[in-house]
Amino acid sequence: QLVESGGGLVQPGGSLRLSCAASGFSFNSYWMHWVRQTPGKGLVWVSRISLDGATTNYADSVKGRFTISRDNAKKMLYLQMNSLRAEDTALYYCVRDMSVLEWSYGMDVWGQGTMVTVSS
Amino acid sequence: DIQMTQSPSYVSASVGDRVTITCRASQDISNWLAWYQQKPGKAPKFLIYSASSLQSGVPSRFSGSGSGTDFTLTISSLQPEDFATYYCQKANSFPFTFGPGTKVDIK
């Protein structure tokens, strides 16, 4: 199970930190992702992190502004979001990759999402 | 980056119908393709990986095929619980681009 928290209303240029609590599986054995979805629109991959946190990947739209991290001892995934823009407004999902290897086969466990609204 | 497209964007069908959704990649992605189902207000559900492998617990009326740039998701006999939006997604390496989605609605 994955449970996100930390969403809310933030002004443009502001920051927010999303958290995701994992349970029921060996968290440190899986790559993890953040995926977002604007209400009524499609899914957009945001970021991915390796088992040990040493490797991270980002979508071009968030590179340099967002930072993904994890704490395997606490079974937690994080997304630090800085310099937020109106276009970052979305429901953010914490997602488990089905693969324990670097090449992904797909995303098999999804949280329910936490909503981020960027508006003045 | 590789772009993913889907067609149609919307399909109206009846219970018992056979439904086919197409996904196309802008470059050859071999069989690195996944499919998801999303119902309103819910998180996506993982259906298929490696273009044709059914995720555990997914009904056998769902099937996937294709390789290279052209892929299909087929629902052999549409059930009431299958009315949803379906997304394809490029797997393997980042960026993990999703298709725009195909909404399957009740005729």
Coordinates of N, CA and C in Angstrom, one line a residue:
Chain A
Q1 N 0.8 -1.2 0.0 CA 0.0 0.0 0.0 C 0.9 1.2 0.0
L2 N 0.4 2.3 -0.7 CA 1.1 3.5 -0.8 C 0.1 4.6 -0.4
V3 N 0.6 5.5 0.5 CA -0.3 6.6 1.0 C 0.5 7.9 0.9
E4 N 0.0 8.8 0.0 CA 0.6 10.1 -0.2 C 0.1 11.1 0.8
S5 N 0.9 12.1 1.1 CA 0.5 13.3 1.9 C 1.3 14.5 1.5
G6 N 0.9 15.6 2.0 CA 1.7 16.8 1.8 C 1.2 17.8 0.7
G7 N 0.2 17.4 0.0 CA -0.4 18.3 -1.0 C -1.1 19.5 -0.4
G8 N -1.4 20.4 -1.2 CA -2.2 21.6 -0.7 C -2.1 22.8 -1.7
L9 N -2.5 23.9 -1.3 CA -2.5 25.1 -2.1 C -1.2 25.9 -1.8
V10 N -0.5 26.3 -2.9 CA 0.7 27.0 -2.7 C 0.8 28.1 -3.8
Q11 N 1.4 29.2 -3.5 CA 1.5 30.3 -4.5 C 2.6 30.0 -5.5
P12 N 2.5 30.6 -6.7 CA 3.5 30.4 -7.7 C 4.9 30.9 -7.1
G13 N 5.9 30.0 -7.4 CA 7.2 30.3 -6.9 C 7.5 29.7 -5.6
G14 N 6.4 29.1 -5.0 CA 6.6 28.5 -3.7 C 7.1 27.1 -3.7
S15 N 7.2 26.5 -2.5 CA 7.7 25.1 -2.4 C 6.7 24.2 -1.7
L16 N 6.8 22.9 -1.9 CA 6.0 21.9 -1.2 C 6.8 20.6 -1.2
R17 N 6.6 19.8 -0.1 CA 7.2 18.5 -0.1 C 6.2 17.5 0.1
L18 N 6.1 16.6 -0.9 CA 5.2 15.5 -0.8 C 5.9 14.3 -0.2
S19 N 5.1 13.5 0.5 CA 5.6 12.3 1.2 C 4.7 11.1 0.8
C20 N 5.3 9.9 0.8 CA 4.6 8.7 0.5 C 5.0 7.6 1.4
A21 N 4.1 7.1 2.2 CA 4.4 6.0 3.1 C 4.0 4.7 2.5
A22 N 5.0 3.8 2.5 CA 4.8 2.4 1.9 C 4.7 1.4 3.0
S23 N 3.8 0.4 2.7 CA 3.7 -0.7 3.6 C 3.3 -1.9 2.8
G24 N 3.5 -3.1 3.5 CA 3.1 -4.3 2.9 C 4.0 -5.0 1.9
F25 N 5.2 -4.3 1.6 CA 6.1 -4.9 0.7 C 7.5 -4.5 1.1
S26 N 8.5 -5.1 0.5 CA 9.9 -4.8 0.8 C 10.3 -3.5 0.1
F27 N 10.1 -2.4 0.7 CA 10.2 -1.1 0.0 C 11.6 -0.9 -0.6
N28 N 12.7 -1.3 0.0 CA 14.0 -1.1 -0.5 C 14.4 -2.0 -1.6
S29 N 13.4 -2.8 -2.1 CA 13.6 -3.7 -3.2 C 13.0 -3.2 -4.5
Y30 N 12.5 -2.0 -4.5 CA 11.8 -1.5 -5.7 C 12.2 -0.1 -6.1
W31 N 12.3 0.1 -7.4 CA 12.4 1.5 -7.9 C 11.0 2.1 -7.6
M32 N 11.0 3.4 -7.4 CA 9.8 4.1 -7.2 C 9.6 5.4 -8.1
H33 N 8.4 5.8 -8.3 CA 8.1 6.9 -9.2 C 7.1 7.9 -8.6
W34 N 7.1 9.1 -9.1 CA 6.0 10.0 -9.0 C 5.4 10.2 -10.4
V35 N 4.1 10.1 -10.4 CA 3.3 10.4 -11.7 C 2.2 11.4 -11.3
R36 N 2.0 12.4 -12.2 CA 1.0 13.3 -11.9 C -0.1 13.3 -13.0
Q37 N -1.3 13.9 -12.6 CA -2.4 13.9 -13.5 C -3.2 15.2 -13.2
T38 N -3.3 16.1 -14.2 CA -4.1 17.2 -14.1 C -5.6 16.8 -14.2
P39 N -6.5 17.3 -13.3 CA -7.9 16.9 -13.3 C -8.5 16.9 -14.7
G40 N -9.0 15.7 -15.1 CA -9.7 15.6 -16.4 C -8.7 15.3 -17.5
K41 N -7.4 15.2 -17.2 CA -6.4 15.0 -18.3 C -5.7 13.7 -18.0
G42 N -4.6 13.5 -18.8 CA -3.9 12.3 -18.8 C -2.8 12.2 -17.8
L43 N -2.1 11.1 -17.8 CA -1.0 10.8 -16.9 C 0.3 11.3 -17.4
V44 N 1.1 11.8 -16.5 CA 2.4 12.4 -16.9 C 3.4 11.9 -15.9
W45 N 4.4 11.2 -16.4 CA 5.5 10.7 -15.5 C 6.4 11.9 -15.1
V46 N 6.7 11.9 -13.8 CA 7.5 13.0 -13.2 C 8.9 12.7 -12.9
S47 N 9.1 11.6 -12.1 CA 10.4 11.3 -11.6 C 10.5 9.8 -11.1
R48 N 11.8 9.3 -11.1 CA 12.0 7.9 -10.6 C 13.3 7.9 -9.8
I49 N 13.3 6.9 -8.8 CA 14.5 6.8 -8.0 C 14.8 5.3 -7.8
S50 N 16.1 5.0 -7.8 CA 16.6 3.7 -7.6 C 16.4 3.1 -6.2
L51 N 16.7 1.8 -6.1 CA 16.5 1.1 -4.8 C 17.2 1.8 -3.7
D52 N 18.4 2.3 -3.9 CA 19.2 2.9 -2.9 C 19.2 4.4 -2.9
G53 N 18.5 5.0 -3.9 CA 18.4 6.4 -4.0 C 19.6 7.0 -4.7
A54 N 20.5 6.2 -5.2 CA 21.7 6.8 -5.9 C 21.4 7.3 -7.3
T55 N 20.4 6.7 -7.9 CA 20.0 7.1 -9.3 C 18.7 7.7 -9.3
T56 N 18.6 8.9 -9.9 CA 17.3 9.6 -10.0 C 17.1 10.1 -11.5
N57 N 15.9 10.1 -11.9 CA 15.6 10.6 -13.3 C 14.4 11.5 -13.2
Y58 N 14.3 12.5 -14.1 CA 13.3 13.5 -14.0 C 12.8 13.8 -15.4
A59 N 11.5 14.2 -15.5 CA 10.9 14.7 -16.7 C 11.5 16.1 -17.0
D60 N 11.7 16.5 -18.2 CA 12.3 17.8 -18.5 C 11.5 18.9 -17.9
S61 N 10.2 18.7 -17.8 CA 9.4 19.8 -17.3 C 9.6 20.1 -15.8
V62 N 10.3 19.2 -15.1 CA 10.5 19.5 -13.6 C 12.0 19.4 -13.3
K63 N 12.8 19.1 -14.2 CA 14.3 19.0 -13.9 C 14.8 20.3 -13.4
G64 N 15.5 20.2 -12.3 CA 16.1 21.4 -11.7 C 15.2 22.1 -10.7
R65 N 13.9 21.7 -10.7 CA 13.0 22.3 -9.7 C 12.5 21.2 -8.7
F66 N 12.4 20.0 -9.1 CA 11.9 18.9 -8.2 C 13.1 18.0 -7.8
T67 N 13.0 17.5 -6.6 CA 14.0 16.5 -6.2 C 13.3 15.3 -5.5
I68 N 13.5 14.1 -6.1 CA 13.0 12.9 -5.5 C 14.0 12.3 -4.5
S69 N 13.5 11.7 -3.4 CA 14.4 11.1 -2.5 C 13.6 10.0 -1.8
R70 N 14.4 9.2 -1.0 CA 13.7 8.1 -0.3 C 14.5 7.8 1.0
D71 N 13.7 7.3 2.0 CA 14.3 6.8 3.3 C 13.9 5.4 3.4
N72 N 14.8 4.5 3.1 CA 14.4 3.0 3.2 C 14.1 2.6 4.6
A73 N 14.8 3.1 5.5 CA 14.6 2.7 6.9 C 13.1 3.1 7.4
K74 N 12.7 4.2 6.9 CA 11.3 4.6 7.3 C 10.3 4.2 6.2
K75 N 10.7 3.6 5.1 CA 9.8 3.2 4.1 C 9.0 4.4 3.5
M76 N 9.8 5.5 3.2 CA 9.2 6.7 2.8 C 9.8 7.2 1.5
L77 N 8.9 7.7 0.6 CA 9.3 8.3 -0.6 C 8.9 9.8 -0.6
Y78 N 9.8 10.7 -1.1 CA 9.5 12.1 -1.0 C 9.7 12.8 -2.4
L79 N 9.0 13.9 -2.6 CA 9.2 14.7 -3.7 C 9.2 16.2 -3.2
Q80 N 10.4 16.8 -3.3 CA 10.6 18.2 -3.0 C 10.3 19.0 -4.2
M81 N 9.3 19.9 -4.2 CA 9.0 20.7 -5.3 C 9.2 22.2 -5.0
N82 N 10.1 22.8 -5.8 CA 10.5 24.2 -5.6 C 10.1 24.9 -6.9
S83 N 10.0 26.3 -6.8 CA 9.7 27.1 -7.9 C 8.5 26.7 -8.6
L84 N 7.4 26.4 -7.9 CA 6.2 25.8 -8.4 C 5.5 26.8 -9.4
R85 N 4.9 26.2 -10.4 CA 4.2 27.0 -11.4 C 2.8 26.5 -11.5
A86 N 1.9 27.3 -12.1 CA 0.5 27.0 -12.3 C 0.4 25.6 -13.0
E87 N 1.3 25.4 -13.9 CA 1.2 24.1 -14.7 C 1.6 22.9 -13.9
D88 N 2.1 23.1 -12.7 CA 2.4 21.9 -11.8 C 1.1 21.5 -11.1
T89 N 0.1 22.2 -11.2 CA -1.2 21.8 -10.5 C -1.6 20.5 -11.0
A90 N -1.8 19.5 -10.1 CA -2.1 18.2 -10.5 C -2.3 17.3 -9.3
L91 N -2.9 16.1 -9.5 CA -2.9 15.1 -8.5 C -1.6 14.3 -8.6
Y92 N -0.8 14.2 -7.6 CA 0.4 13.5 -7.6 C 0.3 12.1 -7.0
Y93 N 0.7 11.1 -7.8 CA 0.6 9.7 -7.4 C 2.0 9.2 -7.1
C94 N 2.1 8.5 -6.0 CA 3.3 7.7 -5.6 C 3.1 6.3 -6.2
V95 N 4.1 5.8 -6.9 CA 3.9 4.6 -7.7 C 5.1 3.6 -7.5
R96 N 4.9 2.3 -7.4 CA 5.9 1.3 -7.4 C 6.2 0.8 -8.8
D97 N 7.4 0.6 -9.1 CA 7.8 -0.1 -10.4 C 7.8 -1.6 -10.1
M98 N 7.3 -2.3 -11.1 CA 7.2 -3.8 -10.9 C 8.6 -4.4 -10.9
S99 N 9.6 -3.7 -11.5 CA 10.9 -4.3 -11.7 C 11.8 -3.9 -10.5
V100 N 12.7 -4.8 -10.2 CA 13.7 -4.5 -9.2 C 15.0 -4.1 -9.9
L101 N 15.0 -4.2 -11.3 CA 16.1 -3.8 -12.1 C 15.9 -2.4 -12.7
E102 N 17.0 -1.9 -13.3 CA 16.9 -0.5 -13.8 C 15.9 -0.4 -15.0
W103 N 15.7 -1.4 -15.8 CA 14.8 -1.3 -16.9 C 13.4 -1.6 -16.3
S104 N 12.5 -0.7 -16.7 CA 11.1 -0.8 -16.1 C 10.2 -1.6 -17.0
Y105 N 9.3 -2.4 -16.4 CA 8.3 -3.2 -17.2 C 7.0 -2.5 -17.0
G106 N 6.9 -1.6 -16.0 CA 5.6 -1.0 -15.8 C 5.4 -0.7 -14.3
M107 N 4.3 0.0 -14.0 CA 4.1 0.5 -12.6 C 2.9 -0.3 -12.0
D108 N 3.2 -1.1 -11.0 CA 2.1 -2.1 -10.6 C 1.4 -1.7 -9.3
V109 N 1.9 -0.8 -8.5 CA 1.2 -0.4 -7.3 C 1.1 1.2 -7.2
W110 N -0.1 1.7 -7.1 CA -0.4 3.1 -7.1 C -1.0 3.6 -5.8
G111 N -0.6 4.7 -5.3 CA -1.3 5.3 -4.2 C -2.6 6.0 -4.7
Q112 N -3.3 6.7 -3.8 CA -4.5 7.3 -4.2 C -4.3 8.8 -4.6
G113 N -3.1 9.3 -4.4 CA -2.7 10.6 -4.9 C -2.9 11.7 -3.8
T114 N -2.2 12.8 -4.0 CA -2.3 13.9 -3.2 C -2.4 15.1 -4.1
M115 N -3.3 16.1 -3.9 CA -3.6 17.1 -4.8 C -2.7 18.4 -4.5
V116 N -2.0 18.9 -5.5 CA -1.2 20.1 -5.4 C -1.9 21.1 -6.3
T117 N -2.2 22.3 -5.7 CA -2.7 23.4 -6.5 C -1.8 24.6 -6.3
V118 N -1.4 25.1 -7.5 CA -0.5 26.3 -7.5 C -1.3 27.5 -8.0
S119 N -1.6 28.4 -7.1 CA -2.4 29.5 -7.5 C -2.2 30.7 -6.5
S120 N -2.3 31.9 -7.1 CA -2.2 33.0 -6.2 C -3.6 33.5 -5.7
Chain B
D1 N 12.7 12.6 -27.5 CA 12.0 11.7 -26.7 C 10.9 11.0 -27.5
I2 N 10.6 9.7 -27.2 CA 9.6 9.0 -27.9 C 8.2 9.5 -27.5
Q3 N 7.3 9.7 -28.5 CA 6.0 10.1 -28.2 C 5.0 8.9 -28.4
M4 N 4.0 8.9 -27.6 CA 3.0 7.8 -27.7 C 1.6 8.4 -28.1
T5 N 1.0 7.8 -29.0 CA -0.4 8.2 -29.4 C -1.3 7.0 -29.3
Q6 N -2.6 7.3 -29.2 CA -3.6 6.3 -29.0 C -4.8 6.6 -29.9
S7 N -5.4 5.6 -30.4 CA -6.7 5.8 -31.2 C -7.6 4.6 -31.0
P8 N -8.9 4.9 -31.0 CA -9.5 6.2 -31.0 C -9.3 6.9 -29.6
S9 N -9.7 8.1 -29.5 CA -9.6 8.8 -28.2 C -10.9 8.5 -27.4
Y10 N -11.9 8.0 -28.1 CA -13.2 7.7 -27.4 C -13.8 6.6 -28.2
V11 N -14.4 5.6 -27.5 CA -15.1 4.6 -28.1 C -16.4 4.3 -27.3
S12 N -17.5 4.2 -28.0 CA -18.8 3.9 -27.4 C -19.1 2.4 -27.8
A13 N -19.4 1.6 -26.7 CA -19.6 0.2 -27.0 C -20.6 -0.3 -26.0
S14 N -21.1 -1.5 -26.3 CA -22.1 -2.2 -25.5 C -21.5 -3.4 -24.7
V15 N -22.1 -3.8 -23.7 CA -21.7 -5.0 -22.9 C -21.7 -6.1 -23.9
G16 N -20.6 -6.9 -23.9 CA -20.4 -8.0 -24.8 C -19.7 -7.7 -26.1
D17 N -19.5 -6.5 -26.4 CA -18.7 -6.1 -27.6 C -17.3 -6.4 -27.4
R18 N -16.6 -6.6 -28.6 CA -15.2 -6.7 -28.6 C -14.6 -5.3 -28.9
V19 N -13.7 -4.9 -28.1 CA -13.2 -3.5 -28.2 C -11.6 -3.6 -28.4
T20 N -11.2 -2.9 -29.4 CA -9.7 -2.8 -29.7 C -9.2 -1.4 -29.6
I21 N -8.2 -1.1 -28.9 CA -7.5 0.2 -28.7 C -6.1 0.1 -29.3
T22 N -5.7 1.1 -30.1 CA -4.4 1.1 -30.7 C -3.5 2.1 -30.0
C23 N -2.3 1.7 -29.9 CA -1.2 2.6 -29.3 C -0.1 2.6 -30.3
R24 N 0.5 3.8 -30.6 CA 1.6 3.9 -31.5 C 2.7 4.7 -30.9
A25 N 3.9 4.1 -31.0 CA 5.1 4.8 -30.5 C 5.8 5.5 -31.7
S26 N 6.5 6.7 -31.4 CA 7.1 7.4 -32.5 C 8.4 6.8 -33.0
Q27 N 8.9 5.8 -32.2 CA 10.1 5.1 -32.5 C 9.9 3.6 -32.1
D28 N 10.8 2.7 -32.6 CA 10.7 1.3 -32.2 C 11.0 1.2 -30.7
I29 N 10.1 0.6 -29.9 CA 10.3 0.3 -28.5 C 10.2 -1.2 -28.2
S30 N 10.4 -2.0 -29.3 CA 10.4 -3.4 -29.1 C 9.1 -3.8 -28.5
N31 N 9.1 -4.5 -27.3 CA 7.9 -4.9 -26.7 C 7.8 -4.2 -25.3
W32 N 8.5 -3.0 -25.2 CA 8.5 -2.3 -23.9 C 7.3 -1.4 -23.8
L33 N 6.1 -2.1 -23.6 CA 4.9 -1.3 -23.5 C 4.0 -1.9 -22.4
A34 N 3.4 -1.0 -21.7 CA 2.4 -1.3 -20.6 C 1.1 -0.7 -20.9
W35 N 0.0 -1.3 -20.3 CA -1.3 -0.8 -20.4 C -1.9 -0.6 -19.0
Y36 N -2.7 0.4 -18.8 CA -3.4 0.7 -17.6 C -4.8 1.0 -17.8
Q37 N -5.6 0.8 -16.8 CA -7.1 1.1 -16.8 C -7.3 2.1 -15.6
Q38 N -8.0 3.2 -15.9 CA -8.4 4.1 -14.9 C -9.9 4.4 -14.9
K39 N -10.5 4.3 -13.7 CA -11.9 4.6 -13.5 C -12.0 6.0 -12.9
P40 N -13.1 6.7 -13.1 CA -13.2 8.1 -12.5 C -13.0 8.1 -11.0
G41 N -12.1 9.0 -10.6 CA -11.8 9.2 -9.1 C -10.9 8.1 -8.5
K42 N -10.4 7.2 -9.4 CA -9.5 6.2 -8.9 C -8.1 6.2 -9.5
A43 N -7.2 5.6 -8.8 CA -5.8 5.5 -9.4 C -5.8 4.5 -10.5
P44 N -4.9 4.7 -11.4 CA -4.8 3.7 -12.5 C -4.5 2.3 -12.0
K45 N -4.9 1.3 -12.8 CA -4.7 -0.1 -12.5 C -3.8 -0.7 -13.6
F46 N -2.8 -1.4 -13.2 CA -1.8 -2.0 -14.1 C -2.4 -3.3 -14.7
L47 N -2.5 -3.3 -16.1 CA -3.1 -4.4 -16.7 C -2.1 -5.4 -17.4
I48 N -1.3 -4.8 -18.2 CA -0.4 -5.6 -19.1 C 1.0 -5.0 -19.2
Y49 N 2.0 -5.9 -19.2 CA 3.4 -5.4 -19.4 C 4.0 -6.2 -20.5
S50 N 5.1 -5.8 -20.9 CA 5.8 -6.4 -22.1 C 4.9 -6.6 -23.3
A51 N 4.0 -5.7 -23.5 CA 3.1 -5.6 -24.6 C 1.9 -6.7 -24.5
S52 N 2.3 -7.9 -24.0 CA 1.3 -8.9 -24.1 C 1.1 -9.8 -22.8
S53 N 1.9 -9.5 -21.8 CA 1.8 -10.3 -20.5 C 0.8 -9.7 -19.6
L54 N -0.1 -10.5 -19.2 CA -1.2 -10.1 -18.3 C -0.7 -10.0 -16.9
Q55 N -0.9 -8.9 -16.2 CA -0.6 -8.8 -14.8 C -1.5 -9.7 -14.0
S56 N -0.9 -10.2 -12.9 CA -1.7 -11.2 -12.1 C -3.0 -10.6 -11.6
G57 N -4.1 -11.4 -11.7 CA -5.4 -10.9 -11.3 C -6.2 -10.2 -12.3
V58 N -5.6 -9.9 -13.5 CA -6.4 -9.3 -14.5 C -7.2 -10.3 -15.3
P59 N -8.4 -10.1 -15.6 CA -9.3 -11.1 -16.3 C -8.7 -11.4 -17.7
S60 N -8.9 -12.6 -18.1 CA -8.3 -13.1 -19.4 C -9.0 -12.5 -20.6
R61 N -10.1 -11.7 -20.4 CA -10.7 -11.1 -21.6 C -9.9 -9.9 -22.1
F62 N -8.9 -9.5 -21.3 CA -8.0 -8.5 -21.7 C -6.8 -9.2 -22.3
S63 N -6.3 -8.6 -23.5 CA -5.1 -9.1 -24.1 C -4.4 -8.0 -24.8
G64 N -3.1 -8.1 -24.9 CA -2.3 -7.1 -25.6 C -1.4 -7.8 -26.7
S65 N -1.1 -7.0 -27.7 CA -0.3 -7.5 -28.7 C 0.5 -6.4 -29.4
G66 N 1.5 -6.8 -30.2 CA 2.2 -5.8 -30.9 C 3.7 -5.8 -30.5
S67 N 4.5 -5.1 -31.4 CA 5.9 -4.9 -31.1 C 6.4 -3.8 -32.0
G68 N 7.5 -3.2 -31.7 CA 8.1 -2.2 -32.5 C 7.4 -0.8 -32.3
T69 N 6.5 -0.4 -33.1 CA 5.8 0.9 -32.9 C 4.3 0.7 -32.8
D70 N 3.7 -0.4 -33.1 CA 2.3 -0.5 -33.1 C 1.8 -1.6 -32.2
F71 N 0.8 -1.2 -31.3 CA 0.4 -2.1 -30.3 C -1.2 -2.0 -30.2
T72 N -1.8 -3.1 -29.6 CA -3.2 -3.1 -29.4 C -3.5 -3.7 -28.1
L73 N -4.6 -3.1 -27.5 CA -5.2 -3.7 -26.3 C -6.6 -4.1 -26.7
T74 N -7.0 -5.4 -26.5 CA -8.3 -5.9 -26.8 C -9.0 -6.4 -25.6
I75 N -10.3 -6.0 -25.6 CA -11.2 -6.6 -24.6 C -12.1 -7.4 -25.3
S76 N -12.1 -8.7 -25.1 CA -12.8 -9.7 -26.0 C -14.3 -9.6 -25.8
S77 N -14.8 -9.4 -24.6 CA -16.2 -9.3 -24.4 C -16.4 -8.2 -23.2
L78 N -16.8 -7.0 -23.6 CA -16.8 -5.9 -22.7 C -17.8 -6.2 -21.5
Q79 N -17.3 -6.0 -20.3 CA -18.2 -6.1 -19.1 C -18.5 -4.8 -18.5
P80 N -19.5 -4.6 -17.7 CA -19.9 -3.3 -17.1 C -18.7 -2.7 -16.4
E81 N -17.9 -3.5 -15.7 CA -16.8 -2.9 -15.0 C -15.6 -2.5 -15.8
D82 N -15.7 -2.7 -17.1 CA -14.6 -2.3 -18.0 C -14.7 -0.9 -18.6
F83 N -15.8 -0.2 -18.3 CA -16.0 1.1 -18.8 C -15.1 2.0 -18.0
A84 N -14.1 2.6 -18.7 CA -13.0 3.3 -18.1 C -12.2 4.0 -19.1
T85 N -11.1 4.6 -18.7 CA -10.1 5.2 -19.6 C -8.9 4.3 -19.6
Y86 N -8.3 4.0 -20.8 CA -7.2 3.1 -20.9 C -6.0 3.9 -21.5
Y87 N -4.8 3.7 -20.8 CA -3.6 4.4 -21.2 C -2.5 3.3 -21.6
C88 N -1.8 3.6 -22.6 CA -0.6 2.9 -22.9 C 0.6 3.7 -22.3
Q89 N 1.7 3.0 -22.1 CA 2.9 3.7 -21.6 C 4.2 3.0 -22.1
K90 N 5.1 3.8 -22.5 CA 6.4 3.3 -22.9 C 7.2 2.9 -21.6
A91 N 7.7 1.7 -21.6 CA 8.4 1.2 -20.4 C 9.9 1.2 -20.8
N92 N 10.7 0.4 -20.1 CA 12.1 0.2 -20.2 C 12.9 1.4 -19.6
S93 N 13.0 2.5 -20.3 CA 13.9 3.6 -19.8 C 13.1 4.9 -19.8
F94 N 13.7 5.9 -19.0 CA 13.0 7.1 -18.9 C 13.2 8.0 -20.1
P95 N 12.3 8.9 -20.5 CA 11.1 9.2 -19.8 C 10.0 8.2 -20.1
F96 N 9.2 7.9 -19.1 CA 8.2 6.8 -19.2 C 6.9 7.5 -19.7
T97 N 6.8 7.8 -21.0 CA 5.7 8.5 -21.6 C 4.4 7.7 -21.7
F98 N 3.3 8.4 -21.3 CA 2.0 7.8 -21.4 C 1.4 8.3 -22.7
G99 N 0.5 7.4 -23.2 CA -0.4 7.9 -24.3 C -1.5 8.8 -23.7
P100 N -2.2 9.5 -24.6 CA -3.2 10.4 -24.1 C -4.5 9.8 -23.6
G101 N -4.7 8.5 -23.8 CA -5.8 7.8 -23.2 C -6.9 7.5 -24.2
T102 N -7.7 6.5 -24.0 CA -8.8 6.1 -24.7 C -10.0 5.9 -23.8
K103 N -11.0 6.6 -23.9 CA -12.2 6.4 -23.0 C -13.2 5.5 -23.6
V104 N -13.5 4.4 -22.9 CA -14.5 3.5 -23.3 C -15.8 3.7 -22.5
D105 N -16.8 4.1 -23.3 CA -18.0 4.6 -22.7 C -19.2 3.6 -23.1
I106 N -20.3 3.7 -22.4 CA -21.4 2.9 -22.6 C -22.2 3.4 -23.8
K107 N -22.6 2.6 -24.7 CA -23.4 3.0 -25.9 C -24.8 3.1 -25.4

